[in-house]
CSV table of C-alpha atoms and ligand atoms in Angstrom, one decimal:
chain,number,residue,atom,x,y,z
O,1,UNK,CA,129.8,114.6,52.1
O,2,UNK,CA,126.8,116.6,53.4
O,3,UNK,CA,123.6,116.7,51.3
O,4,UNK,CA,123.1,120.1,49.8
O,5,UNK,CA,119.8,122.1,49.7
O,6,UNK,CA,119.0,125.7,49.0
O,7,UNK,CA,116.6,128.5,48.2
O,8,UNK,CA,116.3,129.9,44.7
O,9,UNK,CA,114.7,133.3,44.0
O,10,UNK,CA,115.2,136.8,42.8
O,11,UNK,CA,115.8,138.7,45.0
O,12,UNK,CA,117.0,136.2,47.6
O,13,UNK,CA,119.5,138.0,49.7
O,14,UNK,CA,116.9,138.9,52.3
O,15,UNK,CA,115.8,135.2,52.7
O,16,UNK,CA,116.0,133.8,56.2
O,17,UNK,CA,115.6,130.2,55.0
O,18,UNK,CA,119.3,129.4,55.3
O,19,UNK,CA,119.4,130.2,59.0
O,20,UNK,CA,116.1,128.4,59.6
O,21,UNK,CA,117.3,125.2,57.9
O,22,UNK,CA,120.6,125.4,59.7
O,23,UNK,CA,118.8,125.5,63.0
O,24,UNK,CA,116.5,122.6,62.0
O,25,UNK,CA,119.5,120.6,60.9
O,26,UNK,CA,121.3,121.2,64.2
O,27,UNK,CA,118.3,120.4,66.3
O,28,UNK,CA,117.5,117.2,64.5
O,29,UNK,CA,121.1,116.0,64.0
O,30,UNK,CA,120.9,116.1,60.2
O,31,UNK,CA,124.1,116.8,58.3
O,32,UNK,CA,123.2,119.1,55.5
O,33,UNK,CA,124.3,122.3,53.8
O,34,UNK,CA,121.7,125.0,52.7
O,35,UNK,CA,122.6,127.7,50.1
O,36,UNK,CA,121.1,130.9,48.8
O,37,UNK,CA,120.9,131.0,45.0
O,38,UNK,CA,119.9,134.1,43.1
O,39,UNK,CA,118.8,133.2,39.6
O,40,UNK,CA,118.4,135.7,36.8
O,41,UNK,CA,114.8,136.5,36.1
O,42,UNK,CA,115.0,134.5,32.8
O,43,UNK,CA,117.4,131.9,34.3
O,44,UNK,CA,115.4,129.7,36.7
O,45,UNK,CA,115.8,126.5,34.7
O,46,UNK,CA,119.5,127.0,34.1
O,47,UNK,CA,120.1,127.7,37.8
O,48,UNK,CA,118.2,124.5,38.8
O,49,UNK,CA,120.0,122.4,36.2
O,50,UNK,CA,123.4,123.7,37.5
O,51,UNK,CA,122.4,122.9,41.1
O,52,UNK,CA,121.3,119.4,40.2
O,53,UNK,CA,124.5,118.8,38.2
O,54,UNK,CA,126.4,119.5,41.4
O,55,UNK,CA,124.5,116.8,43.2
O,56,UNK,CA,122.0,119.1,45.0
O,57,UNK,CA,119.2,117.2,46.7
O,58,UNK,CA,116.4,119.8,46.9
O,59,UNK,CA,115.4,123.4,46.6
O,60,UNK,CA,113.0,125.9,48.1
O,61,UNK,CA,111.6,128.2,45.5
O,62,UNK,CA,110.6,131.8,46.2
O,63,UNK,CA,109.5,134.9,44.3
O,64,UNK,CA,109.0,135.0,41.3
O,65,UNK,CA,109.7,131.4,40.3
O,66,UNK,CA,106.9,129.3,42.0
O,67,UNK,CA,104.9,128.9,38.8
O,68,UNK,CA,108.1,128.1,36.8
O,69,UNK,CA,109.0,125.5,39.4
O,70,UNK,CA,105.6,123.8,39.0
O,71,UNK,CA,106.2,123.6,35.2
O,72,UNK,CA,109.7,122.2,35.8
O,73,UNK,CA,108.4,119.1,37.8
O,74,UNK,CA,107.7,115.7,36.3
O,75,UNK,CA,105.7,114.8,39.3
O,76,UNK,CA,103.8,117.0,41.8
O,77,UNK,CA,101.7,116.7,45.0
O,78,UNK,CA,97.9,117.0,44.7
O,79,UNK,CA,98.0,120.3,46.6
O,80,UNK,CA,100.6,121.7,44.1
O,81,UNK,CA,98.5,120.6,41.1
O,82,UNK,CA,95.5,122.4,42.8
O,83,UNK,CA,97.4,125.6,43.1
O,84,UNK,CA,99.8,125.2,40.2
O,85,UNK,CA,102.7,126.4,42.3
O,86,UNK,CA,105.7,124.6,43.8
O,87,UNK,CA,107.9,125.9,46.6
O,88,UNK,CA,109.7,122.6,47.4
O,89,UNK,CA,111.7,120.6,44.8
O,90,UNK,CA,113.1,117.2,45.5
O,91,UNK,CA,115.7,115.8,43.3
O,92,UNK,CA,116.5,112.1,42.9
O,93,UNK,CA,118.3,110.4,40.0
O,94,UNK,CA,116.2,110.9,36.9
O,95,UNK,CA,113.2,112.5,38.7
O,96,UNK,CA,112.0,115.9,39.9
O,97,UNK,CA,109.2,116.0,42.4
O,98,UNK,CA,107.4,119.2,43.5
O,99,UNK,CA,105.2,120.2,46.5
O,100,UNK,CA,103.9,123.4,48.0
O,101,UNK,CA,104.1,124.0,51.7
O,102,UNK,CA,103.0,127.7,51.9
O,103,UNK,CA,99.3,126.7,52.7
O,104,UNK,CA,100.1,124.3,55.5
O,105,UNK,CA,102.7,126.8,56.7
O,106,UNK,CA,100.2,129.6,57.0
O,107,UNK,CA,97.6,127.4,58.6
O,108,UNK,CA,100.1,126.0,61.1
O,109,UNK,CA,101.2,129.5,62.1
O,110,UNK,CA,97.6,130.8,62.5
O,111,UNK,CA,96.3,127.8,64.4
O,112,UNK,CA,99.3,126.6,66.4
O,113,UNK,CA,101.4,129.7,67.0
O,114,UNK,CA,98.7,132.4,67.0
O,115,UNK,CA,95.9,130.1,68.4
O,116,UNK,CA,93.3,131.3,65.9
O,117,UNK,CA,90.6,128.7,65.2
O,118,UNK,CA,89.8,129.0,61.5
O,119,UNK,CA,86.5,127.0,61.5
O,120,UNK,CA,83.6,129.3,60.7
O,121,UNK,CA,85.7,132.4,60.1
O,122,UNK,CA,85.2,135.0,57.4
O,123,UNK,CA,88.5,135.5,55.6
O,124,UNK,CA,89.8,138.1,53.1
O,125,UNK,CA,92.9,137.2,51.1
O,126,UNK,CA,94.5,140.1,49.3
O,127,UNK,CA,96.5,139.2,46.2
O,128,UNK,CA,96.1,136.6,43.4
O,129,UNK,CA,99.7,135.6,42.8
O,130,UNK,CA,101.5,132.4,43.7
O,131,UNK,CA,101.3,133.0,47.5
O,132,UNK,CA,97.5,133.5,47.4
O,133,UNK,CA,97.0,130.5,45.2
O,134,UNK,CA,99.0,128.4,47.6
O,135,UNK,CA,97.1,129.3,50.7
O,136,UNK,CA,93.4,129.6,49.6
O,137,UNK,CA,92.9,125.8,49.4
O,138,UNK,CA,94.4,125.3,52.9
O,139,UNK,CA,92.3,128.0,54.4
O,140,UNK,CA,89.2,126.4,52.9
O,141,UNK,CA,90.2,123.0,54.1
O,142,UNK,CA,90.7,124.5,57.6
O,143,UNK,CA,87.0,125.4,57.7
O,144,UNK,CA,86.7,129.0,56.6
O,145,UNK,CA,83.0,129.9,56.4
O,146,UNK,CA,83.6,132.6,53.7
O,147,UNK,CA,86.6,133.4,51.7
O,148,UNK,CA,87.0,136.5,49.5
O,149,UNK,CA,90.0,137.1,47.2
O,150,UNK,CA,90.7,140.8,46.4
O,151,UNK,CA,93.3,141.9,43.9
O,152,UNK,CA,94.5,145.1,42.2
O,153,UNK,CA,94.0,143.3,38.8
O,154,UNK,CA,90.5,142.1,39.4
O,155,UNK,CA,90.5,139.6,36.6
O,156,UNK,CA,93.2,137.6,38.4
O,157,UNK,CA,91.1,137.5,41.5
O,158,UNK,CA,88.2,136.3,39.4
O,159,UNK,CA,90.2,133.6,37.8
O,160,UNK,CA,91.5,132.4,41.2
O,161,UNK,CA,88.0,132.6,42.7
O,162,UNK,CA,86.5,130.6,39.9
O,163,UNK,CA,89.2,127.9,40.4
O,164,UNK,CA,88.5,127.4,44.1
O,165,UNK,CA,84.8,128.4,44.2
O,166,UNK,CA,85.3,131.4,46.4
O,167,UNK,CA,84.3,135.1,46.0
O,168,UNK,CA,86.3,137.7,44.0
O,169,UNK,CA,86.5,141.4,44.7
O,170,UNK,CA,88.2,144.6,43.8
O,171,UNK,CA,89.4,146.8,46.8
O,172,UNK,CA,86.8,149.5,46.5
O,173,UNK,CA,83.9,147.0,46.6
O,174,UNK,CA,85.1,145.9,50.1
O,175,UNK,CA,83.6,149.0,51.7
O,176,UNK,CA,80.9,147.7,54.1
O,177,UNK,CA,82.4,144.2,54.3
O,178,UNK,CA,83.8,142.8,57.6
O,179,UNK,CA,86.3,139.9,58.2
O,180,UNK,CA,87.8,138.0,61.1
O,181,UNK,CA,91.1,137.5,59.3
O,182,UNK,CA,92.7,139.6,56.6
O,183,UNK,CA,95.7,138.0,54.9
O,184,UNK,CA,98.0,140.3,52.8
O,185,UNK,CA,99.4,137.9,50.2
O,186,UNK,CA,100.5,140.8,47.9
O,187,UNK,CA,104.1,141.9,47.5
O,188,UNK,CA,103.1,145.5,48.0
O,189,UNK,CA,104.9,145.7,51.4
O,190,UNK,CA,108.2,145.1,49.7
O,191,UNK,CA,107.7,148.4,47.7
O,192,UNK,CA,106.5,150.3,50.8
O,193,UNK,CA,103.0,150.2,49.4
O,194,UNK,CA,99.7,148.7,50.6
O,195,UNK,CA,96.5,147.6,48.8
O,196,UNK,CA,93.8,150.4,49.2
O,197,UNK,CA,91.8,148.5,51.9
O,198,UNK,CA,88.8,150.3,53.5
O,199,UNK,CA,89.6,150.7,57.3
O,200,UNK,CA,86.2,149.2,58.1
O,201,UNK,CA,87.1,145.6,56.9
O,202,UNK,CA,88.4,144.5,60.3
O,203,UNK,CA,85.8,143.0,62.7
O,204,UNK,CA,86.5,143.7,66.4
O,205,UNK,CA,89.4,141.4,67.4
O,206,UNK,CA,90.2,140.7,63.8
O,207,UNK,CA,93.7,139.5,62.9
O,208,UNK,CA,95.7,141.2,60.1
O,209,UNK,CA,98.3,138.8,58.7
O,210,UNK,CA,101.1,140.3,56.6
O,211,UNK,CA,103.0,137.6,54.6
O,212,UNK,CA,106.0,139.8,54.2
O,213,UNK,CA,108.3,139.5,57.2
O,214,UNK,CA,111.0,141.5,58.9
O,215,UNK,CA,109.6,145.0,58.2
O,216,UNK,CA,106.9,147.3,59.4
O,217,UNK,CA,104.8,147.4,56.2
O,218,UNK,CA,102.1,150.0,55.5
O,219,UNK,CA,99.5,147.2,55.8
O,220,UNK,CA,100.6,146.4,59.3
O,221,UNK,CA,100.6,150.1,60.3
O,222,UNK,CA,97.2,150.7,58.8
O,223,UNK,CA,95.7,147.5,60.3
O,224,UNK,CA,97.0,148.4,63.7
O,225,UNK,CA,95.6,151.9,63.4
O,226,UNK,CA,92.2,150.4,62.5
O,227,UNK,CA,92.3,148.4,65.8
O,228,UNK,CA,93.3,144.9,64.4
O,229,UNK,CA,95.7,142.5,66.0
O,230,UNK,CA,98.6,142.2,63.6
O,231,UNK,CA,101.4,139.8,62.7
O,232,UNK,CA,104.0,139.5,60.0
O,233,UNK,CA,104.8,136.3,58.0
O,234,UNK,CA,107.9,135.1,59.9
O,235,UNK,CA,105.8,132.3,61.6
O,236,UNK,CA,104.6,131.2,58.2
O,237,UNK,CA,108.1,131.1,56.9
O,238,UNK,CA,109.3,128.9,59.7
O,239,UNK,CA,106.3,126.6,59.4
O,240,UNK,CA,106.5,126.2,55.6
O,241,UNK,CA,110.3,125.5,56.0
O,242,UNK,CA,109.6,122.8,58.6
O,243,UNK,CA,107.2,121.1,56.2
O,244,UNK,CA,109.9,121.3,53.4
O,245,UNK,CA,112.5,119.9,55.8
O,246,UNK,CA,110.1,117.0,56.6
O,247,UNK,CA,109.6,116.3,52.9
O,248,UNK,CA,113.4,116.2,52.3
O,249,UNK,CA,114.6,114.4,55.4
O,250,UNK,CA,111.6,112.5,56.9
O,251,UNK,CA,112.1,114.3,60.2
O,252,UNK,CA,109.7,117.0,61.5
O,253,UNK,CA,111.6,119.7,63.3
O,254,UNK,CA,110.3,121.7,66.3
O,255,UNK,CA,109.4,125.2,65.2
O,256,UNK,CA,108.6,127.2,68.3
O,257,UNK,CA,112.2,127.7,69.6
O,258,UNK,CA,113.4,128.6,66.1
O,259,UNK,CA,110.7,131.2,65.6
O,260,UNK,CA,111.4,132.7,69.1
O,261,UNK,CA,115.1,132.9,68.3
O,262,UNK,CA,114.5,134.6,64.9
O,263,UNK,CA,112.2,137.1,66.5
O,264,UNK,CA,114.7,137.8,69.3
O,265,UNK,CA,117.5,138.3,66.7
O,266,UNK,CA,115.4,140.7,64.8
O,267,UNK,CA,114.6,142.7,67.9
O,268,UNK,CA,118.2,142.7,68.9
O,269,UNK,CA,119.5,143.9,65.5
U,1,NAP,P1,103.5,137.4,43.0
U,1,NAP,O1,103.1,136.1,42.4
U,1,NAP,O2,104.5,138.3,42.3
U,1,NAP,O3,102.1,138.2,43.3
U,1,NAP,C1,102.1,139.5,43.8
U,1,NAP,C2,100.7,140.0,44.1
U,1,NAP,O4,100.8,141.2,44.8
U,1,NAP,C3,99.8,140.2,43.0
U,1,NAP,O5,98.5,139.8,43.4
U,1,NAP,C4,99.8,141.7,42.7
U,1,NAP,O6,98.7,142.3,42.2
U,1,NAP,C5,100.0,142.2,44.2
U,1,NAP,N1,100.6,143.5,44.3
U,1,NAP,C6,101.9,143.9,44.0
U,1,NAP,N2,102.1,145.2,44.3
U,1,NAP,C7,100.9,145.7,44.7
U,1,NAP,C8,100.5,147.0,45.1
U,1,NAP,N3,101.3,148.0,45.2
U,1,NAP,N4,99.2,147.1,45.5
U,1,NAP,C9,98.3,146.1,45.4
U,1,NAP,N5,98.7,144.8,45.0
U,1,NAP,C10,99.9,144.6,44.7
U,1,NAP,O7,104.1,137.2,44.5
U,1,NAP,P2,103.7,136.0,45.5
U,1,NAP,O8,104.6,134.8,45.2
U,1,NAP,O9,102.3,135.7,45.4
U,1,NAP,O10,104.2,136.6,46.9
U,1,NAP,C11,103.5,137.6,47.5
U,1,NAP,C12,104.2,138.1,48.8
U,1,NAP,O11,104.1,137.1,49.8
U,1,NAP,C13,105.7,138.3,48.6
U,1,NAP,O12,106.0,139.5,49.2
U,1,NAP,C14,106.4,137.1,49.3
U,1,NAP,O13,107.6,137.5,49.8
U,1,NAP,C15,105.3,136.8,50.4
U,1,NAP,N6,105.4,135.4,50.8
U,1,NAP,C16,105.7,135.1,52.1
U,1,NAP,C17,105.8,133.8,52.5
U,1,NAP,C18,106.1,133.5,54.0
U,1,NAP,O14,106.5,132.4,54.3
U,1,NAP,N7,106.1,134.5,54.9
U,1,NAP,C19,105.5,132.8,51.7
U,1,NAP,C20,105.1,133.1,50.3
U,1,NAP,C21,105.1,134.4,49.9
U,1,NAP,P3,98.5,142.3,40.5
U,1,NAP,O15,98.0,140.9,40.2
U,1,NAP,O16,97.5,143.3,40.3
U,1,NAP,O17,99.8,142.6,39.9
């Protein structure tokens, strides 16, 4: 019987994780099945229990359950404890282990795929939810010279900033500030909205990174109009998936061909 994995979230229909893991499995010769599981907003634990009862070996966790997944785990990685989020669950008899691969996934996409050296860079992260919490420690570790977290609810940015010893800001206060990299870790793009970012925040040759993937969000449109280089979060998705695959199977899949194939499919259809 093939080992079973999956992604749990709400909504989850749009997730491209099943095709990514199917391609990793094929390329590495691993026999596994990967399912999409939509849990009710108040039903994360029940959905995970049911999956484990059927012999499931591991789950990716997406919006809005990453904090709940952290609380669900008996044992977690150091980086998960730092961010208090889990996006990768590993099930073995009697134990649940959790890790978070969003931070390493973003850094791998920025440095390897997009060839952006992060050392010494001034970085703005928009958002203070699970995704922002997951990536801030990795961006600092990669050598950011300055990191500012901006959020609609400024108190959440302040809490995150205090936790990681970075700066907090509202959006209006960013007027006059300049960054090499602006990461949109908000979910605004899913609702066809964008944080109210001053146009002037992009340094010449700045990169605007939208974590949402597969759609032309308002942040991408506005950043392009302001002269920034732009990218969506598909590369991060593939890289964080590769890290999860490694945690589960002990094999590190190649990502470049998978990313190119996904981009080609999107452009074709
Ligand atoms: P979350 O915990 O629900 O946090 C959402 C964040 O977005 C909060 O900071 C919220 O601000 C902000 N926000 C929502 N609507 C906004 C608006 N209209 N204007 C300004 N700010 C707004 O979600 P998450 O887990 O952090 O995920 C955030 C996004 O990243 C999601 O869209 C997710 O799909 C994406 N993501 C992508 C990848 C990838 O691999 N590409 C990985 C992880 C996450 P308040 O605090 O003020 O409510």
